[in-house]
Amino acid sequence: MAEGRLFFTSEIFEGGRRRRRVARPQKTWVEPSRTLPVFAECDVLVVGGGPAGTAAAVSAARLGADVVLLERYNHLGGLSTGGLVFWIDRMTDWDGKPVIRGFAEEVFDRLPKEYVCGPARADWGSRDAATAAYWSLRAAAFHGIVTWSPMVCPERLKLVSLDMVEEAGARLALHGWASVPVVEDGAVKGVVFESKEGRQAILAKVTVDATGDGDIFHRAGVPSENDIEKNDIHHCMNTAWIWAGVDMKRWMDFRTSDPDGYSAFMALGREKVRHFERPFTSWRDDVALFMGPRQSGFDALNVDDLTEVETLCRRLMWQHLEVFRAHAPGFANAYPVQSAPQMGVRHTRRMVGVEKVVRAQWDDGTPLSSEVGVSPSLSPRFRNISVPYGALLPRAVDGLLAPGRHLSCDATSHSFMREIPQCWLTGHAAGAAAALAASVGVAPRALDVTVLQSALQKQGAYVRPSASSDRARPRAQSPAAERKAIS
Ligand SMILES: Cc1cc2nc3c(=O)[nH]c(=O)nc-3n(C[C@H](O)[C@H](O)[C@H](O)COP(=O)(O)OP(=O)(O)OC[C@H]3O[C@@H](n4cnc5c(N)ncnc54)[C@H](O)[C@@H]3O)c2cc1C
């Protein structure tokens, strides 16, 4: 029996497993060893072309590194495009100051205005009730404060990402799925990947794992955390979809002017569909986005679970269409244009890193000496969060950096550190670090962080190294010492 429950303002569904699971045979098969062709040798290999990987490839190539960006699908942007997660969350703090800058700002400078819907710069941080009420319906005002958290066209974001990668001079390899890291003497030296050409290797001085699920660091032996409760929203999965032919202005009028009618409609939807989701606005008022219904209790590292959530969501989309067309103001002529080619996964592994973004920072707000960027906090009650370089550095292994939604952080800090702007921020920092480490021939963990900070500032990132006050924070040991401590 499917149950819906409210988490903040989002509903999540404990769908339970419905499909019959075929027991897996208790057998093994020994894969014969073989000699593989080398597809490429480079300074920096970035695995995964989502927000983190795209930013990493661009920043590394701009610092002169020879970069290969390997992506399993046919586009860049990861969940922000292929997952149809095109509501780019907050890049301003609660005073309206842009803190996620650098790569993020350049993306928006390049996106033509017609492909972006968000508040004007003059309104960022505004507490004017009418302005905040208007933007809250478009997911760009929270706690009565207008934020820079726009909706963008995913197809145009794919193009901008592609332009930035190619202009920076990085080599793009699409349709290649990294399977295992090449590890020698405790350091990652590249990856093995599968494609239509078969199994090949890419060798690199530094590898950036931007797979979102830590595929590379996990298989290199780096420990990870997965302590978020299966029923928490941050563990939920779903395939998003978009409909065209809608009149979102009419829908928003209905929501604000007829709260009882809206409640009755939602109740009807729950009765008919059970796992029922409300729409988000998009970059156009004739396109609606559905980033749910969120399915809890599944594991995005399990093939059977992934299959089940995909099939469930595809059916749910058509069931929603029936209810919305018949009963929702503004949706009579709605028609489906796309379901996401990429499953919406919020959380799988979080790397155990040399440093970590932690809950204590929310109240403290002190810039760390190893700061590589600044994240807005979850609510105006908290301070801005200093993101340390060590959160991108895995323990126990050298030659590897891991930005994006699998970075080193605690479970509650993951709720915002996984967002697209934060993934741009950490990807930007990891790419710069990888290029600098490769150019001077040191392991990423041995890099002078002040050199990294200065390179990031030159590339437009917001970093505040001078105010650092934490010289006593834990620093990286040797990978061998860390492996010993872990084992
Ligand atoms: C339903 C949902 C709603 C969300 N809502 C928001 C929101 O409103 N605002 C917001 O800012 N964020 C939101 N997020 C979070 C955000 O979308 C992601 O956390 C963010 O995109 C993660 O970026 P990433 O680069 O770390 O990983 P991803 O976006 O997952 O990109 C990883 C990339 O690596 C590739 N890849 C993976 N494994 C391999 C491999 N083995 N070999 C080669 N390539 C590989 C993938 O194809 C992908 O392109 C949401 C997420 C979900 C799922």
Coordinates of C-alpha atoms and ligand atoms in Angstrom, one line a residue:
M1 CA 0.0 0.0 0.0
A2 CA 1.5 3.3 -1.0
E3 CA 1.6 6.0 1.7
G4 CA 2.3 9.7 1.1
R5 CA 3.9 11.8 3.9
L6 CA 5.0 15.4 4.1
F7 CA 8.7 16.3 4.5
F8 CA 9.0 20.1 4.6
T9 CA 6.6 21.0 1.8
S10 CA 7.3 18.0 -0.4
E11 CA 5.4 14.8 -0.3
I12 CA 7.3 11.5 -0.5
F13 CA 5.9 8.1 -1.2
E14 CA 6.8 4.8 0.4
G15 CA 5.9 2.8 -2.6
G16 CA 7.3 -0.5 -1.5
R17 CA 8.4 -3.1 -3.9
R18 CA 5.7 -4.3 -6.2
R19 CA 7.5 -6.1 -9.0
R20 CA 8.4 -9.7 -8.4
R21 CA 12.2 -9.9 -7.8
V22 CA 14.0 -12.8 -9.4
A23 CA 16.5 -14.2 -6.9
R24 CA 20.1 -13.8 -8.1
P25 CA 22.0 -17.0 -8.7
Q26 CA 24.6 -17.8 -6.0
K27 CA 27.3 -18.3 -8.6
T28 CA 30.4 -16.4 -9.7
W29 CA 32.3 -16.2 -12.9
V30 CA 36.0 -15.5 -13.1
E31 CA 36.7 -12.8 -15.7
P32 CA 39.9 -13.7 -17.6
S33 CA 42.5 -11.0 -17.5
R34 CA 43.3 -9.2 -20.7
T35 CA 45.5 -6.5 -22.2
L36 CA 43.5 -3.4 -23.1
P37 CA 44.1 -0.7 -25.6
V38 CA 44.7 2.8 -24.2
F39 CA 42.2 5.3 -25.6
A40 CA 43.9 8.4 -24.3
E41 CA 46.7 9.6 -22.0
C42 CA 46.2 13.0 -20.4
D43 CA 47.0 15.3 -17.5
V44 CA 43.5 15.3 -16.1
L45 CA 40.7 12.8 -16.7
V46 CA 37.2 13.8 -15.6
V47 CA 34.7 11.0 -15.3
G48 CA 31.1 12.2 -15.5
G49 CA 29.9 15.3 -17.4
G50 CA 27.2 16.5 -14.9
P51 CA 27.4 19.9 -13.3
A52 CA 30.6 18.9 -11.2
G53 CA 32.4 17.2 -14.1
T54 CA 31.6 19.9 -16.6
A55 CA 32.9 22.6 -14.3
A56 CA 36.0 20.5 -13.5
A57 CA 36.9 19.9 -17.1
V58 CA 36.5 23.6 -18.0
S59 CA 38.6 24.9 -15.1
A60 CA 41.3 22.3 -15.6
A61 CA 41.6 23.0 -19.3
R62 CA 41.7 26.7 -18.8
L63 CA 44.7 26.2 -16.5
G64 CA 46.5 24.6 -19.4
A65 CA 45.9 20.9 -18.6
D66 CA 45.4 18.3 -21.3
V67 CA 41.9 17.2 -20.2
V68 CA 39.6 14.3 -21.2
L69 CA 36.0 14.4 -20.1
L70 CA 34.3 10.9 -20.2
E71 CA 30.5 10.7 -20.0
R72 CA 28.3 7.7 -20.3
Y73 CA 25.3 9.5 -21.9
N74 CA 25.0 11.7 -25.0
H75 CA 24.9 15.1 -23.4
L76 CA 26.5 17.2 -20.7
G77 CA 24.8 18.6 -17.6
G78 CA 24.0 15.3 -15.8
L79 CA 20.8 15.6 -13.7
S80 CA 20.5 19.4 -14.4
T81 CA 19.7 18.6 -18.1
G82 CA 19.2 14.8 -18.6
G83 CA 17.5 14.5 -15.2
L84 CA 15.3 17.5 -16.0
V85 CA 16.3 19.1 -12.7
F86 CA 16.5 22.5 -14.3
W87 CA 15.5 24.5 -11.2
I88 CA 19.0 25.7 -10.3
D89 CA 18.9 26.2 -6.6
R90 CA 20.1 29.2 -4.6
M91 CA 23.4 30.9 -5.6
T92 CA 22.8 34.0 -3.3
D93 CA 23.0 34.1 0.4
W94 CA 20.1 35.3 2.5
D95 CA 21.3 39.0 2.1
G96 CA 21.0 38.5 -1.7
K97 CA 24.8 38.4 -2.2
P98 CA 25.9 36.0 -4.9
V99 CA 28.3 33.5 -3.2
I100 CA 28.3 30.7 -5.8
R101 CA 30.1 32.5 -8.6
G102 CA 32.9 31.6 -11.1
F103 CA 31.7 28.8 -13.3
A104 CA 28.0 29.3 -12.2
E105 CA 28.1 33.0 -13.2
E106 CA 29.6 32.3 -16.5
V107 CA 26.8 29.8 -17.3
F108 CA 24.2 32.4 -16.7
D109 CA 26.1 35.1 -18.6
R110 CA 26.0 32.7 -21.6
L111 CA 22.4 31.6 -21.4
P112 CA 20.2 33.8 -23.5
K113 CA 17.5 35.5 -21.4
E114 CA 14.7 33.7 -23.1
Y115 CA 15.9 30.4 -21.7
V116 CA 16.1 31.6 -18.1
C117 CA 13.3 32.5 -15.7
G118 CA 14.4 34.1 -12.5
P119 CA 14.2 37.4 -10.5
A120 CA 16.1 40.5 -11.6
R121 CA 19.4 41.1 -9.8
A122 CA 17.9 44.1 -8.1
D123 CA 15.4 41.9 -6.4
W124 CA 17.9 39.3 -5.0
G125 CA 17.6 39.4 -1.2
S126 CA 14.4 41.5 -1.3
R127 CA 12.0 41.0 1.6
D128 CA 9.2 42.9 -0.1
A129 CA 6.1 40.7 0.6
A130 CA 4.5 41.0 -2.9
T131 CA 7.8 40.4 -4.7
A132 CA 8.6 37.4 -2.5
A133 CA 5.1 36.0 -2.9
Y134 CA 5.3 36.2 -6.7
W135 CA 8.7 34.5 -6.8
S136 CA 7.9 31.8 -4.2
L137 CA 5.4 30.4 -6.7
R138 CA 8.4 30.1 -9.1
A139 CA 10.7 28.5 -6.5
A140 CA 12.8 31.7 -6.3
A141 CA 11.8 33.0 -2.8
F142 CA 12.0 31.2 0.5
H143 CA 11.3 32.4 4.0
G144 CA 9.9 35.6 2.5
I145 CA 13.3 36.4 0.8
V146 CA 13.9 36.5 -3.0
T147 CA 16.8 34.3 -4.0
W148 CA 18.7 33.8 -7.3
S149 CA 17.5 30.3 -8.0
P150 CA 16.3 30.4 -11.6
M151 CA 14.7 27.9 -14.0
V152 CA 16.6 27.2 -17.2
C153 CA 16.0 25.4 -20.5
P154 CA 17.8 22.1 -20.2
E155 CA 18.5 21.8 -23.9
R156 CA 20.2 25.3 -23.9
L157 CA 22.1 24.4 -20.8
K158 CA 23.4 21.3 -22.7
L159 CA 24.6 23.6 -25.5
V160 CA 26.3 26.1 -23.1
S161 CA 28.0 23.3 -21.3
L162 CA 29.3 21.8 -24.6
D163 CA 30.5 25.2 -25.8
M164 CA 32.4 25.9 -22.5
V165 CA 34.1 22.5 -22.6
E166 CA 35.1 22.7 -26.2
E167 CA 36.2 26.3 -26.1
A168 CA 38.4 25.5 -23.0
G169 CA 40.1 22.8 -25.1
A170 CA 39.0 19.7 -23.2
R171 CA 38.5 16.5 -25.2
L172 CA 35.0 15.1 -24.9
A173 CA 34.4 11.4 -25.0
L174 CA 30.6 10.6 -24.9
H175 CA 29.0 7.2 -24.7
G176 CA 31.8 5.8 -22.6
W177 CA 30.9 4.2 -19.2
A178 CA 33.8 4.0 -16.7
S179 CA 33.9 0.7 -14.9
V180 CA 37.0 0.5 -12.8
P181 CA 39.9 2.7 -11.8
V182 CA 43.4 1.9 -12.8
V183 CA 45.2 1.8 -9.4
E184 CA 48.9 1.5 -8.9
D185 CA 50.9 2.0 -5.6
G186 CA 47.8 3.4 -3.8
A187 CA 47.2 6.0 -6.5
V188 CA 44.5 6.2 -9.2
K189 CA 46.2 6.5 -12.6
G190 CA 43.1 6.6 -14.8
V191 CA 40.1 4.3 -15.5
V192 CA 38.9 1.4 -17.6
F193 CA 35.7 2.2 -19.5
E194 CA 33.2 0.3 -21.8
S195 CA 31.8 1.6 -25.0
K196 CA 30.7 0.3 -28.4
E197 CA 34.4 0.0 -29.1
G198 CA 34.8 -2.5 -26.3
R199 CA 36.9 -2.2 -23.1
Q200 CA 39.7 0.4 -23.1
A201 CA 41.8 2.4 -20.6
I202 CA 42.4 6.1 -20.2
L203 CA 45.6 7.0 -18.3
A204 CA 45.9 10.3 -16.4
K205 CA 48.1 12.1 -14.0
V206 CA 45.1 13.1 -11.9
T207 CA 41.5 11.7 -12.1
V208 CA 38.4 13.5 -11.1
D209 CA 35.5 11.3 -10.1
A210 CA 32.4 13.3 -10.9
T211 CA 30.0 10.4 -11.4
G212 CA 27.8 11.5 -8.6
D213 CA 27.7 8.0 -7.2
G214 CA 31.4 7.7 -6.4
D215 CA 31.8 4.9 -8.9
I216 CA 35.6 5.5 -9.2
F217 CA 36.5 6.2 -5.6
H218 CA 34.4 3.3 -4.3
R219 CA 36.1 0.9 -6.6
A220 CA 39.5 2.3 -5.7
G221 CA 38.8 1.3 -2.1
V222 CA 37.9 4.7 -0.6
P223 CA 35.3 4.2 2.1
S224 CA 32.0 6.0 1.9
E225 CA 29.0 6.9 4.1
N226 CA 25.4 6.1 3.3
D227 CA 23.7 6.9 6.6
I228 CA 20.7 8.8 5.3
E229 CA 17.5 7.1 6.2
K230 CA 15.9 5.3 3.2
N231 CA 12.7 7.1 3.8
D232 CA 14.2 10.6 3.9
I233 CA 13.6 12.9 0.9
H234 CA 17.3 13.0 0.2
H235 CA 17.3 9.3 -0.5
C236 CA 14.2 9.4 -2.8
M237 CA 14.4 8.6 -6.5
N238 CA 12.1 9.3 -9.4
T239 CA 12.1 10.0 -13.1
A240 CA 11.1 13.6 -13.8
W241 CA 9.0 14.8 -16.8
I242 CA 7.9 17.9 -18.5
W243 CA 4.6 18.8 -20.3
A244 CA 4.0 21.5 -22.8
G245 CA 0.7 23.1 -23.8
V246 CA 0.0 24.3 -20.3
D247 CA -1.0 27.7 -19.0
M248 CA 1.0 28.1 -15.8
K249 CA -0.2 31.6 -15.1
R250 CA -3.8 30.2 -14.9
W251 CA -2.6 27.4 -12.7
M252 CA -0.8 29.8 -10.3
D253 CA -3.8 32.1 -10.2
F254 CA -5.9 29.0 -9.2
R255 CA -3.4 28.1 -6.5
T256 CA -3.3 31.5 -4.9
S257 CA -7.0 32.6 -5.4
D258 CA -8.7 29.3 -4.6
P259 CA -6.9 27.5 -1.8
D260 CA -9.9 25.3 -1.1
G261 CA -10.2 24.4 -4.8
Y262 CA -6.5 23.6 -4.8
S263 CA -6.8 21.3 -1.8
A264 CA -9.7 19.6 -3.3
F265 CA -7.8 19.0 -6.5
M266 CA -4.8 17.6 -4.7
A267 CA -7.1 15.3 -2.6
L268 CA -8.7 14.1 -5.9
G269 CA -5.3 13.4 -7.4
R270 CA -4.2 11.4 -4.4
E271 CA -7.4 9.4 -4.5
K272 CA -7.0 8.6 -8.2
V273 CA -3.2 8.3 -8.5
R274 CA -2.1 7.9 -4.9
H275 CA 1.5 9.0 -5.6
F276 CA 0.4 12.5 -6.7
E277 CA 2.7 15.4 -7.5
R278 CA 2.2 19.1 -8.1
P279 CA 4.0 20.9 -10.9
F280 CA 6.8 23.4 -10.8
T281 CA 7.0 26.3 -13.2
S282 CA 9.8 26.3 -15.8
W283 CA 11.6 28.7 -18.0
R284 CA 8.4 29.1 -20.1
D285 CA 4.8 29.6 -18.9
D286 CA 3.6 26.9 -21.3
V287 CA 5.9 24.2 -19.9
A288 CA 5.4 22.5 -16.5
L289 CA 8.0 20.5 -14.7
F290 CA 7.3 17.5 -12.4
M291 CA 10.3 16.5 -10.2
G292 CA 8.5 13.7 -8.5
P293 CA 6.6 11.8 -7.2
R294 CA 9.5 11.0 -4.9
Q295 CA 9.8 7.3 -4.3
S296 CA 11.4 6.3 -1.0
G297 CA 12.9 3.0 0.2
F298 CA 14.9 2.3 -3.0
D299 CA 18.6 2.1 -3.6
A300 CA 20.0 3.8 -6.7
L301 CA 23.0 1.4 -6.7
N302 CA 20.7 -1.6 -7.2
V303 CA 19.6 -2.5 -10.8
D304 CA 16.3 -4.0 -9.8
D305 CA 15.4 -0.9 -7.7
L306 CA 16.4 1.4 -10.6
T307 CA 14.3 -0.6 -13.0
E308 CA 11.3 -0.5 -10.7
V309 CA 11.4 3.2 -10.1
E310 CA 11.7 3.9 -13.8
T311 CA 8.7 1.8 -14.7
L312 CA 6.6 3.1 -11.9
C313 CA 7.4 6.8 -12.8
R314 CA 6.6 6.3 -16.5
R315 CA 3.1 4.9 -15.6
L316 CA 2.6 7.7 -13.0
M317 CA 3.2 10.3 -15.7
W318 CA 0.3 9.1 -17.8
Q319 CA -1.9 8.8 -14.8
H320 CA -1.1 12.3 -13.8
L321 CA -1.9 13.6 -17.3
E322 CA -5.4 12.2 -17.1
V323 CA -6.2 13.9 -13.8
F324 CA -4.5 17.2 -14.7
R325 CA -6.2 17.5 -18.1
A326 CA -9.6 16.8 -16.7
H327 CA -9.5 18.8 -13.5
A328 CA -6.5 21.3 -13.3
P329 CA -7.1 24.9 -14.4
G330 CA -4.5 25.6 -17.1
F331 CA -3.8 21.9 -18.0
A332 CA -6.7 21.1 -20.4
N333 CA -4.3 21.1 -23.4
A334 CA -1.2 19.7 -21.7
Y335 CA 0.8 17.0 -23.5
P336 CA 3.9 15.2 -22.6
V337 CA 7.1 16.2 -24.3
Q338 CA 9.8 14.5 -22.4
S339 CA 10.5 12.1 -19.5
A340 CA 14.0 12.4 -18.2
P341 CA 16.5 10.1 -19.9
Q342 CA 18.4 10.1 -16.6
M343 CA 17.0 8.8 -13.3
G344 CA 16.7 11.4 -10.6
V345 CA 19.0 10.2 -7.8
R346 CA 19.6 12.4 -4.9
H347 CA 22.0 10.4 -2.8
T348 CA 24.0 7.2 -2.9
R349 CA 27.6 7.3 -1.5
R350 CA 29.2 10.1 0.3
M351 CA 33.0 9.9 0.2
V352 CA 35.0 9.7 3.4
G353 CA 37.4 12.6 2.7
V354 CA 40.3 14.3 4.3
E355 CA 38.0 17.0 5.5
K356 CA 34.2 17.2 5.6
V357 CA 31.4 19.8 5.4
V358 CA 29.6 19.5 8.8
R359 CA 26.5 20.7 10.6
A360 CA 28.6 22.6 13.1
Q361 CA 29.6 25.0 10.4
W362 CA 26.0 26.1 9.9
D363 CA 26.1 28.1 13.1
D364 CA 29.7 29.0 13.1
G365 CA 30.3 30.5 9.6
T366 CA 34.0 30.8 10.0
P367 CA 35.9 30.8 6.7
L368 CA 38.3 27.8 6.7
S369 CA 41.9 28.1 5.7
S370 CA 41.4 25.5 3.0
E371 CA 38.3 27.2 1.6
V372 CA 37.6 26.6 -2.1
G373 CA 34.2 28.1 -2.2
V374 CA 31.2 29.4 -0.2
S375 CA 27.7 27.8 -0.1
P376 CA 24.5 29.6 1.0
S377 CA 23.0 28.0 4.1
L378 CA 19.7 26.1 4.3
S379 CA 17.8 28.9 5.9
P380 CA 18.3 32.5 7.1
R381 CA 18.9 31.1 10.6
F382 CA 22.3 29.8 9.6
R383 CA 25.5 31.4 8.3
N384 CA 27.2 30.8 5.0
I385 CA 29.2 27.6 4.7
S386 CA 32.9 27.5 4.0
V387 CA 33.7 24.5 1.7
P388 CA 37.1 23.1 2.4
Y389 CA 39.5 21.6 -0.2
G390 CA 39.8 18.4 1.9
A391 CA 36.1 17.6 1.2
L392 CA 37.1 16.8 -2.4
L393 CA 40.1 14.7 -1.4
P394 CA 39.5 11.0 -0.7
R395 CA 41.1 9.3 2.2
A396 CA 43.4 6.4 1.6
V397 CA 44.0 7.0 -2.1
D398 CA 46.1 9.5 -4.1
G399 CA 45.7 10.8 -7.6
L400 CA 42.0 11.4 -7.2
L401 CA 39.5 14.2 -6.5
A402 CA 35.8 13.8 -6.0
P403 CA 33.5 16.9 -6.4
G404 CA 29.7 16.9 -6.8
R405 CA 26.9 15.2 -4.9
H406 CA 29.2 12.5 -3.5
L407 CA 31.6 14.9 -1.8
S408 CA 32.7 14.5 1.8
C409 CA 30.0 15.9 4.1
D410 CA 27.6 14.8 6.8
A411 CA 24.1 13.7 6.1
T412 CA 22.3 16.9 6.9
S413 CA 24.8 19.1 5.0
H414 CA 24.3 16.9 2.0
S415 CA 20.8 18.4 1.7
F416 CA 22.3 21.5 0.1
M417 CA 25.8 20.4 -0.8
R418 CA 24.3 18.2 -3.5
E419 CA 22.5 21.0 -5.2
I420 CA 23.6 22.0 -8.7
P421 CA 25.3 25.3 -7.8
Q422 CA 27.3 23.6 -5.1
C423 CA 28.3 20.9 -7.6
W424 CA 29.5 23.6 -10.0
L425 CA 31.4 25.1 -7.1
T426 CA 33.1 21.9 -6.0
G427 CA 33.7 20.8 -9.7
H428 CA 35.3 24.1 -10.5
A429 CA 37.7 23.7 -7.5
A430 CA 38.5 20.1 -8.2
G431 CA 39.3 20.8 -11.9
A432 CA 41.6 23.7 -10.9
A433 CA 43.3 21.5 -8.2
A434 CA 43.8 18.6 -10.6
A435 CA 45.4 20.8 -13.3
L436 CA 47.7 22.5 -10.8
A437 CA 48.7 19.2 -9.2
A438 CA 49.4 17.7 -12.6
S439 CA 51.4 20.7 -13.8
V440 CA 53.8 20.6 -10.8
G441 CA 53.8 16.8 -10.6
V442 CA 52.4 16.5 -7.0
A443 CA 49.6 14.5 -5.6
P444 CA 46.4 16.6 -5.2
R445 CA 46.6 16.3 -1.4
A446 CA 50.2 17.8 -1.5
L447 CA 49.0 20.9 -3.4
D448 CA 49.6 24.3 -1.7
V449 CA 46.0 25.3 -1.1
T450 CA 46.9 29.0 -1.3
V451 CA 48.0 28.5 -4.9
L452 CA 44.7 26.8 -5.6
Q453 CA 42.7 29.6 -4.0
S454 CA 44.5 32.2 -6.0
A455 CA 43.8 30.3 -9.2
L456 CA 40.1 30.0 -8.3
Q457 CA 39.9 33.7 -7.6
K458 CA 41.4 34.5 -11.0
Q459 CA 38.7 32.3 -12.5
G460 CA 36.0 34.4 -10.8
A461 CA 35.2 32.1 -7.8
Y462 CA 34.3 33.5 -4.4
V463 CA 37.0 32.4 -2.0
R464 CA 38.0 34.1 1.3
P465 CA 41.3 32.5 2.2
S466 CA 42.7 35.5 4.1
A467 CA 40.2 35.3 6.9
S468 CA 41.1 31.7 7.8
S469 CA 41.4 30.8 11.4
D470 CA 41.6 27.1 11.6
R471 CA 45.3 26.2 11.2
A472 CA 44.6 23.3 13.6
R473 CA 42.2 21.5 11.4
P474 CA 43.1 18.0 10.4
R475 CA 45.3 17.7 7.4
A476 CA 45.9 14.9 5.0
Q477 CA 48.2 12.1 6.2
S478 CA 49.9 9.9 3.6
P479 CA 47.4 7.6 1.8
A480 CA 49.3 4.6 3.3
A481 CA 48.8 5.9 6.8
E482 CA 45.1 6.5 6.1
R483 CA 44.6 3.0 4.7
K484 CA 46.2 1.6 7.8
A485 CA 44.0 3.8 10.1
I486 CA 40.8 2.7 8.2
S487 CA 41.6 -1.0 8.0
Ligands
LIG1 C1 14.6 14.7 -8.5 C2 15.7 15.7 -8.1 C3 15.4 17.0 -7.8 C4 16.4 17.8 -7.5 N1 16.1 19.1 -7.3 C5 17.1 20.1 -7.3 C6 16.8 21.4 -7.5 O1 15.7 21.8 -7.5 N2 17.9 22.3 -7.5 C7 19.2 21.9 -7.5 O2 20.1 22.8 -7.6 N3 19.5 20.6 -7.4 C8 18.5 19.7 -7.3 N4 18.8 18.3 -7.3 C9 20.2 17.9 -7.1 C10 21.0 18.0 -8.3 O3 20.3 17.8 -9.5 C11 22.2 16.9 -8.3 O4 22.6 16.6 -7.0 C12 23.3 17.4 -9.1 O5 23.0 17.5 -10.5 C13 24.5 16.5 -8.9 O6 25.6 16.9 -9.9 P1 26.8 16.0 -10.1 O7 27.6 16.6 -11.2 O8 27.5 15.7 -8.8 O9 26.1 14.6 -10.5 P2 25.1 14.2 -11.7 O10 24.3 15.4 -12.1 O11 24.5 13.0 -11.3 O12 26.1 13.9 -12.9 C14 26.9 12.8 -12.9 C15 27.3 12.6 -14.4 O13 28.2 11.5 -14.4 C16 27.8 10.5 -15.4 N5 28.3 9.2 -15.0 C17 27.9 8.6 -13.9 N6 28.5 7.4 -13.7 C18 29.4 7.3 -14.8 C19 30.3 6.4 -15.2 N7 30.5 5.3 -14.5 N8 31.0 6.6 -16.4 C20 30.8 7.7 -17.1 N9 29.9 8.7 -16.7 C21 29.2 8.5 -15.6 C22 26.3 10.7 -15.5 O14 25.8 10.2 -16.7 C23 26.1 12.2 -15.3 O15 26.2 12.9 -16.5 C24 17.8 17.4 -7.5 C25 18.1 16.1 -7.7 C26 17.0 15.2 -8.0 C27 17.4 13.8 -8.3

